[in-house]
Amino acid sequence: MSVQAATLESISSSLKSLSIAATSVVSHAASTSPDSWKEAVSSLATGANFQYTKTLLFKPKTAKTAKAYPVLVVAKNDTETNTTALGKEINQKEMRLAAPELLQDFLGATKDDVSPLSVSKANGPEGSHPLLVVLDAFVASSEEQFAFHAASSEKTIFLTGKEVAKYLESTGAKVETIDFSKLASNPAPMPKANAPSASGVSAPGVTQAPVANNNAARARAADAAKNPDAELIGITVRKDGDFPEWYQQVLKKGDMLDYYDVSGCYILKPWSYNVWQAIQTFFDAEIKKLGVENCYFPMFVSSDVLEREKDHIEGFAPEVAWVTRAGSSDLEKPVAIRPTSETVMYPYYAKWIRSHRDLPLKLNQWNSVVRWEFKHPQPFLRTREFLWQEGHTAHLTLEEADKEVKQILKLYQRVYEDLLAVPVVPGVKSEKEKFAGGFYTTTVEGFVPTTGRGIQGGTSHCLGQNFSKMFNITVDDPKATDETRGTPEGKLFVWQNSWGLSTRTIGVMVMVHGDDKGLVMPPRVSQIQTVIVPCGISAKMTPKEKDTILDACEETARSLREAGIRAKADLRENYSTGFKFNDWELRGVPVRLEIGPKDLEKEQVVAVRRDNGEKASMKTKELVHELPKLLDAIHDSMFKKADDIYRAHRKVVTKWDDFTRTLNTKCHVIIPWCEVEACEDAIKDRSARQGSEGEAQDERAPSMGAKSLCIPFDQAQYPDIAGLECPQCGQKAKRWTMFGRSY
Amino acid sequence: MSVQAATLESISSSLKSLSIAATSVVSHAASTSPDSWKEAVSSLATGANFQYTKTLLFKPKTAKTAKAYPVLVVAKNDTETNTTALGKEINQKEMRLAAPELLQDFLGATKDDVSPLSVSKANGPEGSHPLLVVLDAFVASSEEQFAFHAASSEKTIFLTGKEVAKYLESTGAKVETIDFSKLASNPAPMPKANAPSASGVSAPGVTQAPVANNNAARARAADAAKNPDAELIGITVRKDGDFPEWYQQVLKKGDMLDYYDVSGCYILKPWSYNVWQAIQTFFDAEIKKLGVENCYFPMFVSSDVLEREKDHIEGFAPEVAWVTRAGSSDLEKPVAIRPTSETVMYPYYAKWIRSHRDLPLKLNQWNSVVRWEFKHPQPFLRTREFLWQEGHTAHLTLEEADKEVKQILKLYQRVYEDLLAVPVVPGVKSEKEKFAGGFYTTTVEGFVPTTGRGIQGGTSHCLGQNFSKMFNITVDDPKATDETRGTPEGKLFVWQNSWGLSTRTIGVMVMVHGDDKGLVMPPRVSQIQTVIVPCGISAKMTPKEKDTILDACEETARSLREAGIRAKADLRENYSTGFKFNDWELRGVPVRLEIGPKDLEKEQVVAVRRDNGEKASMKTKELVHELPKLLDAIHDSMFKKADDIYRAHRKVVTKWDDFTRTLNTKCHVIIPWCEVEACEDAIKDRSARQGSEGEAQDERAPSMGAKSLCIPFDQAQYPDIAGLECPQCGQKAKRWTMFGRSY
């Protein structure tokens, strides 16, 4: 696990959310040691009364198969922190000061800027915290001011002891308060009492702490989420034990992305970017068949243009990033970075579309957009910059626009189902959930079984004439009569669509298919479809015997590549066969081929499926024919498995009493719905309240209500709706509608 | 021609550059008429003393084949501007108030915000100005304040009459000062004197203006650049007559791009974007063969990281765009938009590269970068945002890095030569011209014959160990001895490369191949390779006869597409055959196939080459075999033509006396060079001075000196350098080096 470094921005916003007024941050020369820090800060002559602190990361000795569990000690600078005594107190062996790499990996910090405030981001997106923080009791209970590094060795922040304790509690890290003064004088282990401690040891005000037992209880809880199969390089938590942490590890260790030092932005590594390129290749060819052409509009948009369509911009304004400066000059007029391109493009549509012969105009672009969300970011699902395609088309008639909306949505469905093996439900959004400023929105809705939450997979909007009226995109109506020709009545506002699919696809794919061993890649988008691992190589072999095996692996890979299969032979030296198996399982390669001496004799290979672990022998000479079939079979079976689960989690409900109960079993709920907006609000509200009163919910969404996800196109699969009433409000039901908690 | 609207920013910077202090800009309610403007401004009670103005655009009647030549009248609001009298004065017939579209197209303005300040951008990039501005003599000579709209109907700026006259002069538009008071009282045409007027009529201080003659002289000068073949939709200037205007028209009318309302940004329309996609397809496949993988790094970069490598950032800092605000919140720490990604990526390289087994690391990304240049923008060549690919690789040894630098440069050469039919000279940059912070830079250098200027086509840099030392990207040296292993001496800083190719390619392609009829597209990157135009359709034909021809066209297109040729049948109704010919010639489609009744009888088509106009008949049944050959022949002949010209413009020079003289014949100069940086400065300096003292130079680069473009790899083509001296400084020559004026 690696984390983003805390920034002054992130720290200050965290403190603000805890109502801690941290107005006192000072800048000074960079400090490179405790002494130089003191010198730098004291040279400022702030006149404030405070004490210095120290923050130290320790790495206890762990069994090779166990998870590393670092300990962060936060103490007054002159407190003696005896690690032997501390280790005994918290049941850890041989605590050693952590290497700079570990400090970087776990806290995004260096020895010169680490502080309790480094913990803020350390748990990553919705992750459970891998750290144990030991807080000096002297600090924890104090109303006095202490100095801490503030995200930089050149900045110092002043907080009271109680404030820092409160802050640490808020991070989700496990915090133990330890009275080092007693510890130092009592190096022998404390007797282990069996009676549970009456007071929560980690409450900031508590300074006397019988630690060991409580720690053990915590350890038991953590064990429940732990993945017993995890190797050192593997995923250390179970998917259904700690899903957010699992998601983060699987992306990181599966080599899909890395965290980045600008919050909410992530690095797409080749393993994930290739999935995006596979989607691009498919979708780009398909839309070209529909007559869509690619173009590129600038990423910048002037405020005048951005704000032209009021409903639309209301939806985006709070998230728009503004460039106000170039080099050292302020721009006289700041420019926005597009959050989407409707208002960027449509002034030009007005110019380019002069006659009905210019219709349809069908443009698409592959680009990135920026939405500076302040909600918690989530790799692929909610990021401040993301890659997508956005199509923008203009038509003479609503019928043509309607038709295209559906064609595109079908392509989105094919991306999910045919490429990613992810089932989706196509349908139309409710009025409340449709695109801001549009006419109606169609969507493909995915499902994350582990959390029971829905996820919008891609949307194809009919904008109607709303934007064409705003941007004055008109043509002479070819059906105009002699009377109306040339008059306003003889003009026609064009019908427009817009549609977009983003790298969110990749996140959904990972969440749906991944397992406790890591990623499970759908074969059609996996950069490597089959990896060939030499097996049975022993020290007793002659170099020639060994080369025979290695050559066979390389030759197999070559012949498969020639047959159009993305194959790779893993001939790395210095890595064990077991390590390689784990490594490729983590990355989710669909098929592993094993070739050992006996396989060579029998002219066969052993093929192991990543999705279900099944092994089968294949004749070497049949490989180029059999492997494509196997890859298709894997695709089909991955899809079927996910589809079966999704279907089992879509429950028809006709009574309100069953609504939240069903929701709380991690299901979506299909109800005969009235389609009244106020009713949708009520459903959200009531299901949230009932959720929190009723069964335990997803811990991270304690009061999340259900919203309408879509009105499925396939209404025929449900009973006749005639005569049915909306279970929430009792009004006449119009269509069966899928509700659920969602991302 | 369409233009970007003026912005307050652009206006204010223009005024600043003229030393006009325009501090007085007021904001008010939007005005929709002269009266509402007065009401809005006077309600502000500024207390200032000023007069209102009016700005009116007129369109005189023109012959259908002539260029539209609008007239902008700027006058005191209550001056009577009699258009009949004015028309006679300036030799224009039937002056009518221009339609809103024309106002938009020529000035990017509406009737409610048009002002003399709208003219600022109207001449586009380096374009000659299509407007005649008629300035009221009362205004031109006045030191009083006048009110003008300032880029918006909600803003008013106050300038003296002389200031506005000075401003208008600076725009490059033709300005005539007219005394309307005399004109009104003297509606008869002035007698046409043949003697030239002694005073320049357009000088701002001159109020009495004998206009007609001077106007005629201007018209003669403009005629010289005019393209006699221009149809209404065609290019109205000759390529070698007014190259900047030609470039702009050819891009615009050839449907490659449109101007955009954020200065320095342009819209890439499908016709140009497709060229980019063709380049992407080729290059992406080739680098994958070299083991390069694609990824995507965020567009944002923190200032800390951006500024890590000092030499490097010095080169980019003045052009970096900064995001300082999101929604309505200021960011605590502004983030930059990447101008290039070295400093974005390399902190992660330091993290990812743990061992020499992680090498080579070869990543590439297709993205856009932002360099907020304040120099005059030029579509494709110098834009504030541009598309490119940037490759970043890390190697164990310099040898490996060297090898890759050359492999990539070879691919860039192939993009130019094999795809775009543009010849380039590969070589290495001088120390002065190399990439900021790099070790050495290789380049492919293109040439624009019309201006005689060189253009850097793409660069492949070896960064050496400069960045790896800055970002601490190290591995254990596999050759470390037992003594050095684990010590700093046992560490090795990796060797890095970076390489990039941008949409500039498209601009070079257009400049090299285009002609007076418009674009000439190289066949391999043209979105449409052949267009099929039905011919000989007459009103006397029966519908069936007509359909037979149209069907044959469509059928031909279909069979060509099946054979992998990008073909399109132009079956548009309501357009004449001649219009279609012109239209596709403008867009540069390599081959036009004509199918008429006689062709059908003879089972043949007529193929017309865009590049040289050659016609040939082809048997219909042989088309799918012959056309690909023809397209290849066109490619080869376009390349050969451009290559011959380029070769003829690279002149070996060994005496300083010949240096600038050769340069001034629009040639590059190859000299035996000493490779001393100070000498390069001297060459630039001396060739600039000599240029301006000697023959007339390119008007737009009046004092441009020559810089070194590259040291060609192919030194063998030149005489033995041993014993030769640098012609500039007389020091020992090291290598033959190409110098030239450049973009």
mmCIF file with all atom_site columns, C-alpha atoms in Angstrom, chain B residues 573-698:
data_model
loop_
_atom_site.group_PDB
_atom_site.id
_atom_site.type_symbol
_atom_site.label_atom_id
_atom_site.label_alt_id
_atom_site.label_comp_id
_atom_site.label_asym_id
_atom_site.label_entity_id
_atom_site.label_seq_id
_atom_site.pdbx_PDB_ins_code
_atom_site.Cartn_x
_atom_site.Cartn_y
_atom_site.Cartn_z
_atom_site.occupancy
_atom_site.B_iso_or_equiv
_atom_site.pdbx_formal_charge
_atom_site.auth_seq_id
_atom_site.auth_comp_id
_atom_site.auth_asym_id
_atom_site.auth_atom_id
_atom_site.pdbx_PDB_model_num
ATOM 1   C CA . GLU B 1 573 ? -28.305 17.252 -54.867 1.00 0.00 ? 573 GLU B CA 1
ATOM 2   C CA . ASN B 1 574 ? -28.485 20.998 -55.447 1.00 0.00 ? 574 ASN B CA 1
ATOM 3   C CA . TYR B 1 575 ? -24.753 21.297 -55.962 1.00 0.00 ? 575 TYR B CA 1
ATOM 4   C CA . SER B 1 576 ? -23.226 21.659 -59.403 1.00 0.00 ? 576 SER B CA 1
ATOM 5   C CA . THR B 1 577 ? -20.477 19.379 -60.600 1.00 0.00 ? 577 THR B CA 1
ATOM 6   C CA . GLY B 1 578 ? -18.137 22.373 -60.688 1.00 0.00 ? 578 GLY B CA 1
ATOM 7   C CA . PHE B 1 579 ? -18.922 23.236 -57.091 1.00 0.00 ? 579 PHE B CA 1
ATOM 8   C CA . LYS B 1 580 ? -18.157 19.677 -56.062 1.00 0.00 ? 580 LYS B CA 1
ATOM 9   C CA . PHE B 1 581 ? -14.859 19.680 -57.940 1.00 0.00 ? 581 PHE B CA 1
ATOM 10  C CA . ASN B 1 582 ? -13.845 22.880 -56.192 1.00 0.00 ? 582 ASN B CA 1
ATOM 11  C CA . ASP B 1 583 ? -15.042 21.660 -52.825 1.00 0.00 ? 583 ASP B CA 1
ATOM 12  C CA . TRP B 1 584 ? -12.971 18.464 -52.901 1.00 0.00 ? 584 TRP B CA 1
ATOM 13  C CA . GLU B 1 585 ? -9.990  20.250 -54.371 1.00 0.00 ? 585 GLU B CA 1
ATOM 14  C CA . LEU B 1 586 ? -10.119 22.673 -51.458 1.00 0.00 ? 586 LEU B CA 1
ATOM 15  C CA . ARG B 1 587 ? -10.034 19.735 -49.090 1.00 0.00 ? 587 ARG B CA 1
ATOM 16  C CA . GLY B 1 588 ? -7.245  18.147 -51.075 1.00 0.00 ? 588 GLY B CA 1
ATOM 17  C CA . VAL B 1 589 ? -8.702  14.694 -51.753 1.00 0.00 ? 589 VAL B CA 1
ATOM 18  C CA . PRO B 1 590 ? -5.913  12.881 -53.655 1.00 0.00 ? 590 PRO B CA 1
ATOM 19  C CA . VAL B 1 591 ? -7.999  11.390 -56.474 1.00 0.00 ? 591 VAL B CA 1
ATOM 20  C CA . ARG B 1 592 ? -11.303 12.437 -57.992 1.00 0.00 ? 592 ARG B CA 1
ATOM 21  C CA . LEU B 1 593 ? -13.117 9.826  -60.059 1.00 0.00 ? 593 LEU B CA 1
ATOM 22  C CA . GLU B 1 594 ? -15.598 11.157 -62.580 1.00 0.00 ? 594 GLU B CA 1
ATOM 23  C CA . ILE B 1 595 ? -18.365 8.933  -63.854 1.00 0.00 ? 595 ILE B CA 1
ATOM 24  C CA . GLY B 1 596 ? -20.615 10.139 -66.687 1.00 0.00 ? 596 GLY B CA 1
ATOM 25  C CA . PRO B 1 597 ? -22.863 8.456  -69.252 1.00 0.00 ? 597 PRO B CA 1
ATOM 26  C CA . LYS B 1 598 ? -20.010 7.914  -71.697 1.00 0.00 ? 598 LYS B CA 1
ATOM 27  C CA . ASP B 1 599 ? -17.796 6.437  -69.030 1.00 0.00 ? 599 ASP B CA 1
ATOM 28  C CA . LEU B 1 600 ? -20.533 3.995  -68.188 1.00 0.00 ? 600 LEU B CA 1
ATOM 29  C CA . GLU B 1 601 ? -20.773 2.948  -71.828 1.00 0.00 ? 601 GLU B CA 1
ATOM 30  C CA . LYS B 1 602 ? -17.038 2.385  -72.005 1.00 0.00 ? 602 LYS B CA 1
ATOM 31  C CA . GLU B 1 603 ? -16.953 0.737  -68.569 1.00 0.00 ? 603 GLU B CA 1
ATOM 32  C CA . GLN B 1 604 ? -14.382 3.206  -67.393 1.00 0.00 ? 604 GLN B CA 1
ATOM 33  C CA . VAL B 1 605 ? -13.922 6.139  -65.038 1.00 0.00 ? 605 VAL B CA 1
ATOM 34  C CA . VAL B 1 606 ? -11.817 9.248  -65.335 1.00 0.00 ? 606 VAL B CA 1
ATOM 35  C CA . ALA B 1 607 ? -9.291  9.634  -62.514 1.00 0.00 ? 607 ALA B CA 1
ATOM 36  C CA . VAL B 1 608 ? -7.979  13.119 -61.757 1.00 0.00 ? 608 VAL B CA 1
ATOM 37  C CA . ARG B 1 609 ? -4.988  13.606 -59.492 1.00 0.00 ? 609 ARG B CA 1
ATOM 38  C CA . ARG B 1 610 ? -5.191  16.455 -57.011 1.00 0.00 ? 610 ARG B CA 1
ATOM 39  C CA . ASP B 1 611 ? -1.438  16.927 -56.744 1.00 0.00 ? 611 ASP B CA 1
ATOM 40  C CA . ASN B 1 612 ? -0.713  17.642 -60.415 1.00 0.00 ? 612 ASN B CA 1
ATOM 41  C CA . GLY B 1 613 ? -4.107  17.702 -62.123 1.00 0.00 ? 613 GLY B CA 1
ATOM 42  C CA . GLU B 1 614 ? -3.294  14.769 -64.406 1.00 0.00 ? 614 GLU B CA 1
ATOM 43  C CA . LYS B 1 615 ? -6.261  12.926 -65.861 1.00 0.00 ? 615 LYS B CA 1
ATOM 44  C CA . ALA B 1 616 ? -6.351  9.297  -66.924 1.00 0.00 ? 616 ALA B CA 1
ATOM 45  C CA . SER B 1 617 ? -9.038  6.803  -67.795 1.00 0.00 ? 617 SER B CA 1
ATOM 46  C CA . MET B 1 618 ? -9.215  3.574  -65.855 1.00 0.00 ? 618 MET B CA 1
ATOM 47  C CA . LYS B 1 619 ? -11.207 0.485  -66.620 1.00 0.00 ? 619 LYS B CA 1
ATOM 48  C CA . THR B 1 620 ? -13.892 0.070  -63.991 1.00 0.00 ? 620 THR B CA 1
ATOM 49  C CA . LYS B 1 621 ? -13.028 -3.565 -63.382 1.00 0.00 ? 621 LYS B CA 1
ATOM 50  C CA . GLU B 1 622 ? -9.367  -2.736 -62.811 1.00 0.00 ? 622 GLU B CA 1
ATOM 51  C CA . LEU B 1 623 ? -10.058 0.064  -60.380 1.00 0.00 ? 623 LEU B CA 1
ATOM 52  C CA . VAL B 1 624 ? -9.504  -1.860 -57.162 1.00 0.00 ? 624 VAL B CA 1
ATOM 53  C CA . HIS B 1 625 ? -6.058  -2.854 -58.423 1.00 0.00 ? 625 HIS B CA 1
ATOM 54  C CA . GLU B 1 626 ? -5.088  0.357  -60.168 1.00 0.00 ? 626 GLU B CA 1
ATOM 55  C CA . LEU B 1 627 ? -6.211  2.878  -57.609 1.00 0.00 ? 627 LEU B CA 1
ATOM 56  C CA . PRO B 1 628 ? -3.917  1.709  -54.792 1.00 0.00 ? 628 PRO B CA 1
ATOM 57  C CA . LYS B 1 629 ? -1.025  1.949  -57.252 1.00 0.00 ? 629 LYS B CA 1
ATOM 58  C CA . LEU B 1 630 ? -2.096  5.433  -58.231 1.00 0.00 ? 630 LEU B CA 1
ATOM 59  C CA . LEU B 1 631 ? -2.312  6.478  -54.581 1.00 0.00 ? 631 LEU B CA 1
ATOM 60  C CA . ASP B 1 632 ? 1.202   5.187  -53.974 1.00 0.00 ? 632 ASP B CA 1
ATOM 61  C CA . ALA B 1 633 ? 2.424   6.968  -57.077 1.00 0.00 ? 633 ALA B CA 1
ATOM 62  C CA . ILE B 1 634 ? 0.874   10.192 -55.821 1.00 0.00 ? 634 ILE B CA 1
ATOM 63  C CA . HIS B 1 635 ? 2.558   9.751  -52.472 1.00 0.00 ? 635 HIS B CA 1
ATOM 64  C CA . ASP B 1 636 ? 5.913   9.137  -54.127 1.00 0.00 ? 636 ASP B CA 1
ATOM 65  C CA . SER B 1 637 ? 5.595   12.046 -56.451 1.00 0.00 ? 637 SER B CA 1
ATOM 66  C CA . MET B 1 638 ? 4.481   14.433 -53.692 1.00 0.00 ? 638 MET B CA 1
ATOM 67  C CA . PHE B 1 639 ? 7.463   13.343 -51.646 1.00 0.00 ? 639 PHE B CA 1
ATOM 68  C CA . LYS B 1 640 ? 9.876   13.643 -54.535 1.00 0.00 ? 640 LYS B CA 1
ATOM 69  C CA . LYS B 1 641 ? 8.663   17.098 -55.431 1.00 0.00 ? 641 LYS B CA 1
ATOM 70  C CA . ALA B 1 642 ? 9.021   18.345 -51.865 1.00 0.00 ? 642 ALA B CA 1
ATOM 71  C CA . ASP B 1 643 ? 12.336  16.577 -51.445 1.00 0.00 ? 643 ASP B CA 1
ATOM 72  C CA . ASP B 1 644 ? 13.784  18.077 -54.622 1.00 0.00 ? 644 ASP B CA 1
ATOM 73  C CA . ILE B 1 645 ? 12.805  21.533 -53.442 1.00 0.00 ? 645 ILE B CA 1
ATOM 74  C CA . TYR B 1 646 ? 14.242  20.987 -49.980 1.00 0.00 ? 646 TYR B CA 1
ATOM 75  C CA . ARG B 1 647 ? 17.520  19.637 -51.387 1.00 0.00 ? 647 ARG B CA 1
ATOM 76  C CA . ALA B 1 648 ? 17.766  22.599 -53.748 1.00 0.00 ? 648 ALA B CA 1
ATOM 77  C CA . HIS B 1 649 ? 17.421  24.885 -50.736 1.00 0.00 ? 649 HIS B CA 1
ATOM 78  C CA . ARG B 1 650 ? 20.218  23.389 -48.654 1.00 0.00 ? 650 ARG B CA 1
ATOM 79  C CA . LYS B 1 651 ? 23.378  25.106 -49.778 1.00 0.00 ? 651 LYS B CA 1
ATOM 80  C CA . VAL B 1 652 ? 26.888  24.326 -48.679 1.00 0.00 ? 652 VAL B CA 1
ATOM 81  C CA . VAL B 1 653 ? 28.666  27.553 -47.786 1.00 0.00 ? 653 VAL B CA 1
ATOM 82  C CA . THR B 1 654 ? 32.225  27.922 -46.596 1.00 0.00 ? 654 THR B CA 1
ATOM 83  C CA . LYS B 1 655 ? 32.713  31.704 -46.659 1.00 0.00 ? 655 LYS B CA 1
ATOM 84  C CA . TRP B 1 656 ? 30.928  34.073 -44.321 1.00 0.00 ? 656 TRP B CA 1
ATOM 85  C CA . ASP B 1 657 ? 30.252  36.470 -47.193 1.00 0.00 ? 657 ASP B CA 1
ATOM 86  C CA . ASP B 1 658 ? 27.950  33.900 -48.744 1.00 0.00 ? 658 ASP B CA 1
ATOM 87  C CA . PHE B 1 659 ? 26.133  33.063 -45.534 1.00 0.00 ? 659 PHE B CA 1
ATOM 88  C CA . THR B 1 660 ? 23.408  35.703 -45.250 1.00 0.00 ? 660 THR B CA 1
ATOM 89  C CA . ARG B 1 661 ? 23.200  36.134 -49.004 1.00 0.00 ? 661 ARG B CA 1
ATOM 90  C CA . THR B 1 662 ? 22.292  32.454 -49.321 1.00 0.00 ? 662 THR B CA 1
ATOM 91  C CA . LEU B 1 663 ? 19.912  32.682 -46.389 1.00 0.00 ? 663 LEU B CA 1
ATOM 92  C CA . ASN B 1 664 ? 18.165  35.572 -48.088 1.00 0.00 ? 664 ASN B CA 1
ATOM 93  C CA . THR B 1 665 ? 17.406  33.403 -51.108 1.00 0.00 ? 665 THR B CA 1
ATOM 94  C CA . LYS B 1 666 ? 15.154  31.375 -48.770 1.00 0.00 ? 666 LYS B CA 1
ATOM 95  C CA . CYS B 1 667 ? 17.761  28.690 -48.377 1.00 0.00 ? 667 CYS B CA 1
ATOM 96  C CA . HIS B 1 668 ? 19.268  26.812 -45.482 1.00 0.00 ? 668 HIS B CA 1
ATOM 97  C CA . VAL B 1 669 ? 23.005  27.048 -45.191 1.00 0.00 ? 669 VAL B CA 1
ATOM 98  C CA . ILE B 1 670 ? 25.313  24.122 -44.398 1.00 0.00 ? 670 ILE B CA 1
ATOM 99  C CA . ILE B 1 671 ? 28.624  25.228 -42.970 1.00 0.00 ? 671 ILE B CA 1
ATOM 100 C CA . PRO B 1 672 ? 31.655  23.511 -41.512 1.00 0.00 ? 672 PRO B CA 1
ATOM 101 C CA . TRP B 1 673 ? 31.024  24.603 -37.950 1.00 0.00 ? 673 TRP B CA 1
ATOM 102 C CA . CYS B 1 674 ? 33.129  24.962 -34.837 1.00 0.00 ? 674 CYS B CA 1
ATOM 103 C CA . GLU B 1 675 ? 30.184  24.054 -32.530 1.00 0.00 ? 675 GLU B CA 1
ATOM 104 C CA . VAL B 1 676 ? 31.045  26.850 -30.114 1.00 0.00 ? 676 VAL B CA 1
ATOM 105 C CA . GLU B 1 677 ? 27.960  28.328 -28.451 1.00 0.00 ? 677 GLU B CA 1
ATOM 106 C CA . ALA B 1 678 ? 29.227  31.896 -28.617 1.00 0.00 ? 678 ALA B CA 1
ATOM 107 C CA . CYS B 1 679 ? 29.760  31.455 -32.333 1.00 0.00 ? 679 CYS B CA 1
ATOM 108 C CA . GLU B 1 680 ? 26.154  30.375 -32.740 1.00 0.00 ? 680 GLU B CA 1
ATOM 109 C CA . ASP B 1 681 ? 25.043  33.583 -31.000 1.00 0.00 ? 681 ASP B CA 1
ATOM 110 C CA . ALA B 1 682 ? 27.288  35.572 -33.304 1.00 0.00 ? 682 ALA B CA 1
ATOM 111 C CA . ILE B 1 683 ? 25.883  33.848 -36.380 1.00 0.00 ? 683 ILE B CA 1
ATOM 112 C CA . LYS B 1 684 ? 22.368  34.667 -35.314 1.00 0.00 ? 684 LYS B CA 1
ATOM 113 C CA . ASP B 1 685 ? 23.271  38.223 -34.578 1.00 0.00 ? 685 ASP B CA 1
ATOM 114 C CA . ARG B 1 686 ? 25.302  38.864 -37.718 1.00 0.00 ? 686 ARG B CA 1
ATOM 115 C CA . SER B 1 687 ? 22.847  37.173 -40.073 1.00 0.00 ? 687 SER B CA 1
ATOM 116 C CA . ALA B 1 688 ? 20.017  39.224 -38.595 1.00 0.00 ? 688 ALA B CA 1
ATOM 117 C CA . ARG B 1 689 ? 21.857  42.498 -39.032 1.00 0.00 ? 689 ARG B CA 1
ATOM 118 C CA . GLN B 1 690 ? 23.084  41.592 -42.456 1.00 0.00 ? 690 GLN B CA 1
ATOM 119 C CA . GLY B 1 691 ? 19.640  40.468 -43.377 1.00 0.00 ? 691 GLY B CA 1
ATOM 120 C CA . SER B 1 692 ? 18.139  43.799 -42.588 1.00 0.00 ? 692 SER B CA 1
ATOM 121 C CA . GLU B 1 693 ? 20.929  45.736 -44.224 1.00 0.00 ? 693 GLU B CA 1
ATOM 122 C CA . GLY B 1 694 ? 21.048  43.549 -47.269 1.00 0.00 ? 694 GLY B CA 1
ATOM 123 C CA . GLU B 1 695 ? 18.261  42.254 -49.437 1.00 0.00 ? 695 GLU B CA 1
ATOM 124 C CA . ALA B 1 696 ? 14.630  42.451 -48.453 1.00 0.00 ? 696 ALA B CA 1
ATOM 125 C CA . GLN B 1 697 ? 13.688  39.710 -46.073 1.00 0.00 ? 697 GLN B CA 1
ATOM 126 C CA . ASP B 1 698 ? 10.496  37.967 -45.193 1.00 0.00 ? 698 ASP B CA 1
#
